[in-house]
């Protein structure tokens, strides 16, 4: 199934409008307000495309396109849609506010108890989670950019008052989300001779190197990164004293929430004041692959061209963003080096990935590490040699995840999609029963990373492999839309693809719906780029143009004395096409070749006609 970002986004928006609007008002429904993560994901399904794709903009009603208006007609006319979104965003900010007035990032019903008989405590449901911090960063940036444009187009006094209120609440939430991400970052230091150290050595050594050899290489490769973490990362973390001891190994990244004993983030300038209310953390200082990927995705938006161009961050937020960007760089460099530790055989190529501390293994963790490698490859604009190896890993994950291969009897791969991969949230037992977090977005994450890699590729062969994988994955996901009842045409119904999966129960998955929406934005950006320039095709196009230009000059010379208006028009058309082909030859040699071939055909027709008229043919 070919990915058509505009068409599919409009279909998603139409389904969301049917589900979320009633009489021109936003309705949260039964599950609204019970998880800040789910509610942020829901709003991002509209706000992210509306602020990332010019054709989907909603902040200037006079420029809203007709098909976009039709998709969202349940929200009202083109002038009502932005006002309804302002009201919905304002209600989101109010709903997810703690009793002390500070923003709340509660995981809510996304938290589940490891013991089915034990009920999740209310205090646990209110715990902030990295998913919410990251989603809030993206949502707040989208909202601030949206408000800046919309405020210049509306004259309604009540709407302008609402915009001012929403802008203030959004800025406060953005600051709090950034602080939450800072205090959730952690570095886990451990001895190479512990169980965790030996597991990491086995992963890196790939049964080819001794633990001693692995440790020596680890010390050499991570010496600079170790010094960076120890000397430059200070906000929201107490780095373990053992980090500078090179005999120790370490992992870095994001825990599931604010780390226990994480110090509060204070303002710069020596005032010593706290930045808002900062709750005590409960999470163990253990990095999670999943939450690290989620955090990096959100932090990346802080450095986007849109954020910088519109000046969406105030001075305080710029300071926090700089601290987060440092952690972003450190984390992706660390995990990319870990994944590619051995040039002969990457640890990443040994599927499934095994976590060192929690002793879990899953194709989902392999995908998470691949996502971190993709972040690093995009940052470095890596060459095709590394890219081709990453592509092979993605293809194997699609096969092992039963996206491009059939499900077998009692296939454990079904768990990737239903009921999903569960991760114990270490430290959550301090407030009640041990909790876990379940993720079912394996296919959506695979699609996103595949399209990102396709945009990075510079050879047609590699890009074609990636696009084929992306189309197969998208086809799989599109079949998983809900066919009836609440949430029709949204996600997720794994039973529609896997008959062995249980029937869908509970609320629709805003997690997968949001990720599919995000994938469409990534696909749109991919198709908006210039196609890969083939040197062979460029040489062919140049040769064609050379012959066409020569033939055209000859035709002009021989036809100069003929006062035939039709002939003059034909020559003028040929000249325009030649100029266009010459403009495109370096960027789109295929198109230039097609134009040159068409010109050569027309010139030959003119030559034949002239010859027939003179009796030469």
XYZ file of C-alpha atoms in Angstrom:
617
model
C 0.000 0.000 0.000
C 1.588 3.254 -1.104
C 1.899 5.883 1.609
C -0.037 9.016 0.661
C 0.601 11.391 3.576
C -1.964 14.041 2.626
C -4.775 11.603 1.836
C -4.196 9.449 4.901
C -3.817 12.413 7.253
C -7.131 13.799 6.064
C -8.769 10.421 6.722
C -7.286 10.340 10.230
C -8.457 13.899 10.912
C -11.953 13.081 9.702
C -12.107 10.086 12.060
C -10.792 12.162 14.981
C -13.349 14.885 14.248
C -16.189 12.325 14.347
C -14.890 11.012 17.649
C -13.867 14.234 19.414
C -16.292 16.962 18.314
C -19.998 17.297 18.997
C -21.916 20.347 17.858
C -18.702 22.315 17.375
C -17.411 21.498 20.891
C -14.490 19.303 21.880
C -15.643 16.303 23.927
C -13.243 14.248 26.034
C -15.482 11.224 26.462
C -15.350 8.574 29.179
C -11.544 8.258 29.271
C -10.666 11.928 28.883
C -8.790 13.507 31.768
C -7.703 10.146 33.192
C -4.204 10.253 31.714
C -2.187 13.306 30.729
C -0.285 11.107 28.269
C -3.388 9.945 26.392
C -4.921 13.440 26.316
C -1.691 15.008 25.015
C -1.411 12.308 22.335
C -5.001 12.975 21.296
C -4.486 16.705 20.873
C -1.182 16.160 19.075
C -2.995 14.179 16.395
C -4.371 17.557 15.293
C -1.806 20.063 16.510
C 1.340 18.362 15.213
C 0.344 18.201 11.523
C -1.319 21.623 11.790
C 1.974 23.218 12.813
C 4.452 21.060 10.868
C 2.777 20.901 7.425
C 1.875 24.240 5.764
C -1.054 22.715 3.849
C -2.671 21.635 7.139
C -2.398 24.968 8.950
C -5.379 26.029 11.013
C -4.039 29.204 12.641
C -4.949 31.474 9.695
C -8.574 30.703 8.772
C -8.378 32.551 5.445
C -5.689 30.137 4.241
C -7.285 26.896 5.497
C -7.597 24.576 2.519
C -10.940 23.170 1.368
C -10.183 19.485 1.969
C -8.918 20.286 5.474
C -12.171 22.146 6.206
C -14.200 19.175 5.003
C -12.227 16.756 7.171
C -12.864 18.885 10.278
C -16.393 20.079 9.515
C -17.610 18.455 12.754
C -15.628 21.169 14.571
C -17.340 23.975 12.652
C -16.409 26.310 9.820
C -12.902 27.509 9.051
C -13.211 30.455 11.458
C -14.580 28.314 14.300
C -11.962 25.525 14.138
C -9.022 27.458 15.705
C -11.279 28.870 18.444
C -12.502 25.357 19.295
C -8.891 24.162 19.488
C -7.994 27.026 21.832
C -10.881 25.982 24.103
C -9.804 22.302 24.006
C -6.165 23.132 24.760
C -7.193 25.422 27.606
C -9.322 22.660 29.094
C -6.388 20.242 28.789
C -4.157 22.623 30.763
C -6.826 22.980 33.476
C -7.598 19.250 33.689
C -3.955 18.356 34.157
C -3.136 20.714 36.970
C -2.147 19.449 40.419
C -3.943 20.689 43.577
C -1.046 23.065 44.288
C -1.555 24.726 40.906
C 1.483 23.240 39.164
C 1.177 21.246 35.900
C 0.451 17.542 36.322
C 2.073 14.851 34.176
C 0.179 11.882 35.577
C 0.363 8.584 33.717
C -3.141 7.715 34.969
C -4.653 4.578 33.481
C -1.488 3.935 31.457
C -0.036 2.613 34.729
C -1.013 -0.985 35.454
C -0.285 -3.240 38.393
C 2.017 -6.218 37.927
C -0.339 -8.108 40.220
C -3.801 -8.272 38.559
C -5.368 -8.615 42.005
C -3.758 -5.421 43.360
C -5.305 -2.067 42.549
C -3.085 0.823 41.504
C -3.013 3.429 44.282
C -4.329 6.919 43.539
C -0.944 8.356 44.495
C 0.688 6.116 41.905
C -1.688 7.160 39.116
C -0.677 10.770 39.778
C 3.017 10.042 39.234
C 4.670 11.952 36.425
C 6.082 9.853 33.585
C 8.629 10.586 30.856
C 6.034 9.959 28.132
C 3.996 12.864 29.477
C 7.020 15.158 29.863
C 8.083 14.491 26.273
C 4.590 14.714 24.753
C 3.997 17.961 26.639
C 7.168 19.502 25.201
C 5.971 18.747 21.664
C 2.374 19.804 22.374
C 3.375 23.048 24.103
C 5.735 24.060 21.294
C 3.013 23.352 18.731
C 0.505 25.339 20.794
C 2.763 28.363 21.272
C 3.480 28.560 17.539
C -0.210 28.139 16.765
C -1.201 30.935 19.165
C 1.386 33.359 17.795
C -0.176 33.145 14.338
C -3.821 32.901 15.394
C -3.607 35.913 17.720
C -2.840 38.106 14.700
C -5.934 36.966 12.788
C -8.769 37.062 15.327
C -10.581 40.183 16.483
C -12.913 38.502 18.995
C -12.149 39.882 22.438
C -13.204 36.696 24.266
C -10.920 34.584 22.059
C -8.000 36.965 22.539
C -8.473 36.771 26.311
C -8.510 32.975 26.040
C -5.342 33.060 23.938
C -3.508 35.096 26.594
C -4.606 32.660 29.327
C -3.629 29.640 27.250
C -0.255 31.088 26.289
C 0.660 31.617 29.950
C -0.472 28.124 30.990
C 1.311 26.540 28.028
C 4.590 28.282 28.810
C 4.384 27.163 32.439
C 3.679 23.578 31.385
C 6.569 23.635 28.909
C 8.980 24.765 31.618
C 7.704 22.103 34.033
C 7.975 19.384 31.354
C 11.570 20.343 30.592
C 12.419 20.271 34.285
C 10.778 16.838 34.562
C 12.943 15.544 31.716
C 16.074 16.940 33.345
C 15.266 15.247 36.658
C 14.439 11.936 34.937
C 17.829 11.644 33.255
C 20.158 9.277 35.047
C 23.535 7.562 34.896
C 23.816 4.043 36.276
C 27.394 3.138 37.264
C 28.340 -0.477 37.998
C 31.372 -2.720 38.343
C 32.332 -4.855 35.372
C 32.496 -7.846 37.705
C 28.812 -7.621 38.702
C 26.037 -9.548 36.968
C 25.035 -6.403 35.101
C 28.629 -5.748 34.059
C 29.123 -9.279 32.771
C 25.865 -9.106 30.784
C 26.985 -5.868 29.139
C 30.401 -7.386 28.369
C 28.756 -10.394 26.731
C 26.540 -8.115 24.634
C 29.481 -6.009 23.483
C 31.924 -8.875 23.019
C 29.530 -10.982 20.929
C 31.293 -14.121 22.191
C 34.374 -13.023 20.251
C 36.159 -10.888 22.852
C 37.041 -11.638 26.457
C 35.546 -9.528 29.230
C 38.974 -8.003 29.820
C 39.298 -6.975 26.158
C 35.770 -5.552 26.176
C 36.486 -3.513 29.308
C 39.660 -2.086 27.803
C 37.820 -1.031 24.650
C 34.947 0.368 26.728
C 37.403 2.492 28.735
C 39.024 3.828 25.569
C 35.817 4.562 23.645
C 33.916 6.231 26.445
C 36.701 8.199 28.129
C 35.664 11.516 26.569
C 31.941 10.865 27.069
C 32.553 9.903 30.702
C 34.347 13.206 31.293
C 31.545 15.158 29.588
C 28.898 13.585 31.823
C 30.915 14.111 35.002
C 31.973 17.687 34.296
C 29.107 19.244 32.338
C 25.888 17.509 33.382
C 24.811 19.030 36.678
C 21.163 20.126 36.536
C 18.732 17.654 38.092
C 21.245 14.868 38.714
C 23.886 13.826 41.219
C 26.472 11.951 39.168
C 27.847 8.958 41.028
C 31.350 9.384 42.378
C 32.430 6.184 40.645
C 31.841 7.571 37.148
C 35.401 8.867 36.836
C 36.769 5.486 37.873
C 37.562 3.919 34.485
C 37.338 0.423 35.916
C 33.611 1.014 36.271
C 31.086 0.661 33.453
C 27.973 2.803 33.056
C 24.713 3.331 31.172
C 22.958 6.656 30.668
C 19.500 7.700 29.553
C 16.065 8.300 30.999
C 14.338 6.486 33.822
C 10.553 6.101 33.616
C 9.928 9.179 35.773
C 11.673 11.616 38.090
C 14.530 9.767 39.767
C 14.478 9.272 43.519
C 16.578 11.905 45.305
C 16.982 13.923 42.081
C 17.847 17.457 43.232
C 15.472 20.266 42.230
C 16.431 22.386 39.245
C 17.173 25.920 40.314
C 17.167 29.170 38.372
C 20.402 30.614 37.103
C 21.713 33.948 38.314
C 22.388 32.884 41.896
C 18.849 33.453 43.162
C 18.566 29.894 44.420
C 14.834 29.876 43.686
C 13.077 26.764 42.409
C 11.500 26.719 38.973
C 7.925 25.951 39.960
C 6.806 23.080 42.159
C 9.051 20.005 41.812
C 7.743 16.782 43.328
C 10.026 14.210 44.895
C 10.998 11.420 42.526
C 10.389 7.724 43.160
C 11.947 6.030 40.095
C 15.105 3.983 40.554
C 18.126 5.520 38.779
C 18.000 2.982 35.940
C 17.910 4.048 32.252
C 15.164 2.483 30.118
C 15.630 2.136 26.364
C 11.979 2.908 25.648
C 11.808 6.052 27.780
C 15.178 7.241 26.439
C 13.831 7.068 22.873
C 10.649 8.898 23.922
C 12.670 11.625 25.639
C 14.954 12.133 22.640
C 11.976 12.534 20.303
C 10.565 15.331 22.460
C 13.888 17.092 23.036
C 14.553 17.105 19.302
C 11.592 19.467 18.842
C 13.325 22.022 21.081
C 16.046 22.394 18.446
C 13.818 22.384 15.367
C 14.039 25.198 12.835
C 10.460 26.154 13.655
C 11.177 26.548 17.381
C 14.253 28.667 16.716
C 12.716 30.762 13.923
C 9.556 31.639 15.859
C 11.477 32.250 19.101
C 9.126 30.048 21.129
C 11.404 29.719 24.177
C 11.914 32.379 26.824
C 15.299 32.949 28.456
C 14.695 30.448 31.244
C 13.510 27.781 28.810
C 16.514 28.348 26.559
C 18.762 27.495 29.511
C 16.803 24.323 30.187
C 16.792 23.426 26.493
C 20.561 23.714 26.325
C 20.914 21.335 29.260
C 18.512 18.881 27.596
C 20.327 19.084 24.261
C 23.533 18.077 26.018
C 21.800 14.999 27.459
C 20.282 14.323 24.015
C 23.730 14.302 22.415
C 25.348 12.247 25.174
C 22.599 9.605 25.179
C 22.482 9.040 21.440
C 26.264 8.928 21.199
C 26.463 6.418 24.047
C 23.833 4.028 22.709
C 25.009 4.350 19.115
C 28.523 3.372 20.211
C 27.143 0.497 22.269
C 25.031 -0.744 19.338
C 27.986 -0.546 16.910
C 30.689 -1.556 19.417
C 32.311 -4.128 17.126
C 32.849 -3.281 13.465
C 32.876 -6.966 12.511
C 29.459 -7.699 14.002
C 27.355 -5.044 15.650
C 25.779 -5.993 18.983
C 22.597 -4.515 17.455
C 22.631 -7.282 14.853
C 22.259 -9.894 17.598
C 18.463 -9.917 17.896
C 16.716 -9.715 20.358
C 18.442 -7.087 22.501
C 18.934 -7.997 26.151
C 18.731 -5.315 28.824
C 21.463 -5.529 31.410
C 19.788 -4.504 34.665
C 16.239 -5.783 34.260
C 17.353 -8.892 32.351
C 14.627 -8.580 29.736
C 14.898 -9.388 26.051
C 12.637 -8.459 23.150
C 12.635 -7.370 19.534
C 11.075 -4.164 20.866
C 14.317 -3.374 22.710
C 16.252 -4.054 19.496
C 13.967 -1.545 17.784
C 14.544 0.969 20.601
C 18.320 0.698 20.219
C 17.902 0.990 16.438
C 15.895 4.180 17.016
C 18.792 5.600 19.024
C 21.205 4.654 16.253
C 18.904 6.349 13.708
C 19.003 9.547 15.801
C 22.809 9.411 15.691
C 23.012 8.555 11.979
C 20.732 11.484 11.127
C 22.768 13.817 13.355
C 26.055 12.776 11.728
C 24.648 12.462 8.204
C 26.290 9.038 8.180
C 27.337 7.280 5.002
C 25.560 4.409 3.316
C 27.854 1.712 4.743
C 26.403 2.166 8.233
C 22.976 2.844 6.822
C 22.836 -0.440 4.893
C 23.576 -2.400 8.068
C 20.805 -0.555 9.902
C 18.416 -1.320 7.033
C 19.157 -5.032 7.347
C 18.317 -4.867 11.059
C 15.014 -3.132 10.298
C 14.086 -5.776 7.730
C 14.841 -8.562 10.193
C 12.780 -6.859 12.889
C 9.830 -6.566 10.506
C 10.100 -10.260 9.737
C 10.547 -11.344 13.361
C 7.720 -9.013 14.380
C 5.434 -10.816 11.900
C 4.820 -7.695 9.855
C 6.329 -9.065 6.650
C 5.982 -12.761 7.504
C 3.011 -14.866 8.650
C 2.243 -15.589 12.282
C 2.887 -19.201 13.300
C 1.049 -21.328 15.846
C 1.689 -20.141 19.437
C 4.027 -17.487 18.036
C 5.561 -15.381 20.860
C 5.938 -12.486 18.416
C 2.223 -11.770 18.853
C 3.054 -10.264 22.250
C 4.801 -7.363 20.482
C 1.386 -6.198 19.267
C -1.074 -7.707 21.732
C -1.016 -7.436 24.702
C 2.295 -5.612 24.148
C 5.715 -5.488 25.795
C 5.573 -4.809 29.529
C 8.325 -3.079 31.470
C 8.465 -3.091 35.283
C 8.679 0.436 36.680
C 11.326 0.057 39.339
C 10.727 2.262 42.335
C 6.962 2.459 41.848
C 6.510 -0.058 44.695
C 7.431 2.712 47.138
C 3.861 4.038 46.870
C 1.847 0.861 46.300
C 1.935 -2.354 44.283
C 4.742 -2.672 41.691
C 3.665 -1.098 38.410
C 4.506 -1.779 34.817
C 4.204 0.098 31.537
C 2.931 -1.606 28.392
C 3.811 -0.581 24.835
C 2.087 -1.882 21.696
C 3.495 0.532 19.109
C 6.200 -1.751 17.673
C 4.839 -1.439 14.111
C 4.359 2.346 14.287
C 7.862 2.893 15.652
C 9.295 0.656 12.940
C 7.477 2.687 10.281
C 8.727 6.006 11.639
C 12.379 4.929 11.794
C 12.160 3.346 8.341
C 10.959 6.586 6.736
C 13.612 8.572 8.628
C 16.309 6.271 7.275
C 14.856 6.560 3.756
C 15.288 10.335 3.985
C 18.916 9.814 5.023
C 19.774 7.403 2.195
C 21.742 8.651 -0.791
C 21.520 5.571 -3.025
C 18.395 4.501 -4.880
C 18.873 0.819 -4.029
C 18.924 1.405 -0.276
C 16.071 3.885 -0.451
C 13.939 1.495 -2.484
C 14.440 -1.233 0.153
C 13.387 1.168 2.875
C 10.334 2.420 0.983
C 9.221 -1.156 0.311
C 9.548 -1.935 4.026
C 7.702 1.288 4.919
C 4.817 0.472 2.581
C 4.520 -3.093 3.936
C 4.520 -1.795 7.515
C 1.998 0.916 6.728
C -0.277 -1.596 5.019
C -0.111 -3.754 8.148
C -0.992 -0.796 10.377
C -3.787 0.488 8.143
C -5.493 -2.892 8.400
C -5.478 -2.555 12.194
C -7.925 0.370 12.222
C -11.058 -0.101 14.308
C -13.942 -1.052 11.998
C -16.959 -0.382 14.219
C -18.043 1.157 17.491
C -16.211 3.924 19.325
C -13.057 5.070 17.596
C -14.007 3.769 14.147
C -11.172 4.283 11.615
C -8.706 4.968 14.442
C -6.452 2.490 16.244
C -5.885 -0.212 17.432
C -7.408 -3.589 16.594
C -4.626 -6.164 16.362
C -7.268 -8.882 15.914
C -7.995 -7.492 12.439
C -4.554 -8.722 11.344
C -3.838 -11.501 13.854
C -6.822 -13.761 14.443
C -5.037 -15.210 17.482
C -5.040 -11.803 19.183
C -7.820 -11.192 21.721
C -10.776 -9.010 20.786
C -10.278 -5.318 21.445
C -11.386 -4.049 24.857
C -11.072 -0.738 26.660
C -10.381 2.676 25.121
C -8.924 3.217 21.675
C -5.148 3.611 21.539
C -4.257 7.282 21.268
C -0.649 6.158 21.525
C -0.698 4.306 18.200
C -3.022 6.853 16.578
C -0.628 9.674 17.483
C 2.381 7.729 16.245
C 0.650 7.017 12.936
C -0.085 10.724 12.612
C 3.548 11.479 13.344
C 4.587 8.938 10.697
C 2.473 10.774 8.129
C 4.263 14.032 8.981
C 7.644 12.310 8.593
C 6.505 10.807 5.263
C 5.300 14.226 4.085
C 8.710 15.723 4.870
C 10.375 12.850 3.002
C 8.358 13.419 -0.175
C 8.897 17.183 0.101
C 12.647 16.616 -0.350
C 14.389 16.465 -3.707
C 14.751 12.901 -5.050
C 18.122 11.183 -4.980
C 20.371 12.428 -7.771
C 21.812 9.564 -9.784
C 25.250 10.396 -11.304
C 24.591 7.933 -14.134
C 21.208 9.472 -14.901
C 22.685 12.974 -14.691
C 25.355 12.049 -17.264
C 22.656 10.569 -19.504
C 20.483 13.688 -19.163
C 23.453 15.959 -19.938
C 24.205 13.988 -23.094
C 20.561 14.167 -24.197
C 20.450 17.908 -23.568
C 23.633 18.431 -25.530
C 22.174 16.667 -28.562
C 18.804 18.393 -28.138
C 20.396 21.854 -27.913
C 22.454 21.192 -31.030
C 19.440 19.901 -32.973
C 17.399 22.896 -31.816
C 20.057 25.332 -33.032
C 20.159 23.601 -36.378
C 16.367 23.679 -36.675
C 16.292 27.410 -35.906
C 18.908 28.033 -38.561
C 17.073 26.082 -41.230
C 13.629 27.442 -40.328
C 14.598 31.089 -39.848
C 13.336 32.211 -43.240
C 9.946 30.502 -42.925
C 7.227 32.870 -41.705
C 4.984 30.088 -40.359
C 3.250 31.086 -37.117
C 2.635 27.464 -36.125
C 6.305 26.677 -36.615
C 7.341 29.733 -34.583
C 5.080 28.624 -31.728
C 6.463 25.079 -31.873
C 10.051 26.333 -31.713
C 9.172 28.623 -28.832
C 7.638 25.709 -26.912
C 10.742 23.598 -27.548
C 12.984 26.407 -26.302
C 10.988 26.700 -23.064
C 11.240 22.946 -22.487
C 14.969 22.977 -23.119
C 15.474 25.762 -20.589
C 13.391 23.870 -18.039
C 15.369 20.678 -18.630
C 18.634 22.597 -18.224
C 17.397 23.966 -14.858
C 16.521 20.477 -13.616
C 19.483 18.465 -14.880
C 21.428 18.705 -11.591
C 18.462 18.249 -9.239
C 16.086 15.987 -11.172
C 18.058 14.334 -13.988
C 15.234 11.862 -14.671
C 12.753 14.653 -15.346
C 15.363 16.503 -17.423
C 15.908 13.339 -19.480
C 12.174 13.005 -20.126
C 11.961 16.626 -21.288
C 15.035 16.245 -23.491
C 13.637 13.089 -25.086
C 10.335 14.852 -25.760
C 12.216 17.757 -27.370
C 14.247 15.409 -29.557
C 11.038 13.742 -30.701
C 9.448 17.072 -31.617
C 12.573 18.218 -33.435
C 12.635 15.008 -35.437
C 8.979 15.519 -36.378
C 9.770 19.052 -37.594
C 12.735 17.785 -39.588
C 10.620 15.090 -41.226
C 7.906 17.618 -42.066
C 10.419 20.020 -43.598
C 11.973 17.211 -45.606
C 8.596 16.101 -46.939
C 7.734 19.655 -47.940
C 10.972 20.031 -49.883
C 10.710 16.582 -51.476
C 13.762 15.206 -49.622
C 11.752 12.422 -47.898
